[in-house]
Amino acid sequence: MVSREHKRAGLHEKLQLLRSITNSHSMKKASIIVDASKYIEELKQKVERLNQDITAAQTSNNRNPLPM
C-alpha cells in the first residue's frame, strides 16, 4: 500500500513538472492548474492554425500542380 507521504510526494512532483512545462511561476496548486489550462488552450489554437495552414497549402498545391 502506498503511504500518504508517497502519494503527496508524487503529486508534488507532477505539479512541479506541470509547472515547468507551462512556464508557470506560481507555487500555488490552483494557479499552476489555471496556468496549465491556459497553456492547453494556447496549444489548441496553435494546432488549429497549423491545420488551417496545411489545408491552405494543400489547396494551393492542388491548384498549381508541378509539371511532370
mmCIF file of C-alpha atoms in Angstrom:
data_model
loop_
_atom_site.group_PDB
_atom_site.id
_atom_site.type_symbol
_atom_site.label_atom_id
_atom_site.label_comp_id
_atom_site.label_asym_id
_atom_site.label_seq_id
_atom_site.Cartn_x
_atom_site.Cartn_y
_atom_site.Cartn_z
ATOM 1 C CA MET A 1 0.000 0.000 0.000
ATOM 2 C CA VAL A 2 1.300 3.435 -0.911
ATOM 3 C CA SER A 3 1.749 5.714 2.050
ATOM 4 C CA ARG A 4 0.223 9.152 2.249
ATOM 5 C CA GLU A 5 3.700 10.695 2.070
ATOM 6 C CA HIS A 6 4.466 8.834 -1.167
ATOM 7 C CA LYS A 7 1.198 9.993 -2.706
ATOM 8 C CA ARG A 8 1.873 13.566 -1.628
ATOM 9 C CA ALA A 9 5.422 13.434 -2.995
ATOM 10 C CA GLY A 10 4.154 12.025 -6.282
ATOM 11 C CA LEU A 11 1.533 14.738 -6.596
ATOM 12 C CA HIS A 12 4.103 17.413 -5.776
ATOM 13 C CA GLU A 13 6.460 16.012 -8.419
ATOM 14 C CA LYS A 14 3.708 16.009 -11.048
ATOM 15 C CA LEU A 15 2.674 19.561 -10.167
ATOM 16 C CA GLN A 16 6.281 20.729 -10.495
ATOM 17 C CA LEU A 17 6.536 19.026 -13.880
ATOM 18 C CA LEU A 18 3.291 20.690 -14.980
ATOM 19 C CA ARG A 19 4.601 23.999 -13.649
ATOM 20 C CA SER A 20 7.813 23.698 -15.669
ATOM 21 C CA ILE A 21 6.078 22.614 -18.883
ATOM 22 C CA THR A 22 3.629 25.515 -18.748
ATOM 23 C CA ASN A 23 6.226 28.094 -17.626
ATOM 24 C CA SER A 24 4.102 28.860 -14.568
ATOM 25 C CA HIS A 25 5.839 30.942 -11.914
ATOM 26 C CA SER A 26 3.284 30.243 -9.221
ATOM 27 C CA MET A 27 3.791 27.860 -6.326
ATOM 28 C CA LYS A 28 0.076 27.504 -5.558
ATOM 29 C CA LYS A 29 -1.600 24.351 -6.864
ATOM 30 C CA ALA A 30 -4.690 26.174 -8.119
ATOM 31 C CA SER A 31 -2.613 28.736 -10.021
ATOM 32 C CA ILE A 32 -0.477 26.020 -11.613
ATOM 33 C CA ILE A 33 -3.634 24.269 -12.802
ATOM 34 C CA VAL A 34 -5.108 27.528 -14.150
ATOM 35 C CA ASP A 35 -1.840 28.255 -15.975
ATOM 36 C CA ALA A 36 -1.862 24.725 -17.401
ATOM 37 C CA SER A 37 -5.428 25.194 -18.607
ATOM 38 C CA LYS A 38 -4.467 28.425 -20.376
ATOM 39 C CA TYR A 39 -1.438 26.713 -21.900
ATOM 40 C CA ILE A 40 -3.612 23.888 -23.230
ATOM 41 C CA GLU A 41 -5.972 26.418 -24.826
ATOM 42 C CA GLU A 42 -2.992 28.132 -26.479
ATOM 43 C CA LEU A 43 -1.814 24.778 -27.829
ATOM 44 C CA LYS A 44 -5.288 24.042 -29.192
ATOM 45 C CA GLN A 45 -5.267 27.377 -31.025
ATOM 46 C CA LYS A 46 -1.802 26.666 -32.454
ATOM 47 C CA VAL A 47 -2.945 23.259 -33.686
ATOM 48 C CA GLU A 48 -5.994 24.845 -35.325
ATOM 49 C CA ARG A 49 -3.829 27.464 -37.076
ATOM 50 C CA LEU A 50 -1.395 24.803 -38.259
ATOM 51 C CA ASN A 51 -4.240 22.673 -39.596
ATOM 52 C CA GLN A 52 -5.574 25.706 -41.468
ATOM 53 C CA ASP A 53 -2.100 26.359 -42.897
ATOM 54 C CA ILE A 54 -1.840 22.738 -44.028
ATOM 55 C CA THR A 55 -5.258 22.900 -45.674
ATOM 56 C CA ALA A 56 -4.348 26.155 -47.424
ATOM 57 C CA ALA A 57 -1.051 24.706 -48.656
ATOM 58 C CA GLN A 58 -2.757 21.566 -49.942
ATOM 59 C CA THR A 59 -5.388 23.641 -51.727
ATOM 60 C CA SER A 60 -2.663 25.775 -53.290
ATOM 61 C CA ASN A 61 -0.750 22.690 -54.431
ATOM 62 C CA ASN A 62 -3.889 21.192 -55.956
ATOM 63 C CA ARG A 63 -4.488 24.355 -57.973
ATOM 64 C CA ASN A 64 -0.893 24.583 -59.189
ATOM 65 C CA PRO A 65 0.439 21.050 -59.643
ATOM 66 C CA LEU A 66 4.087 20.642 -60.503
ATOM 67 C CA PRO A 67 4.772 19.691 -64.141
ATOM 68 C CA MET A 68 5.861 16.110 -64.682
#
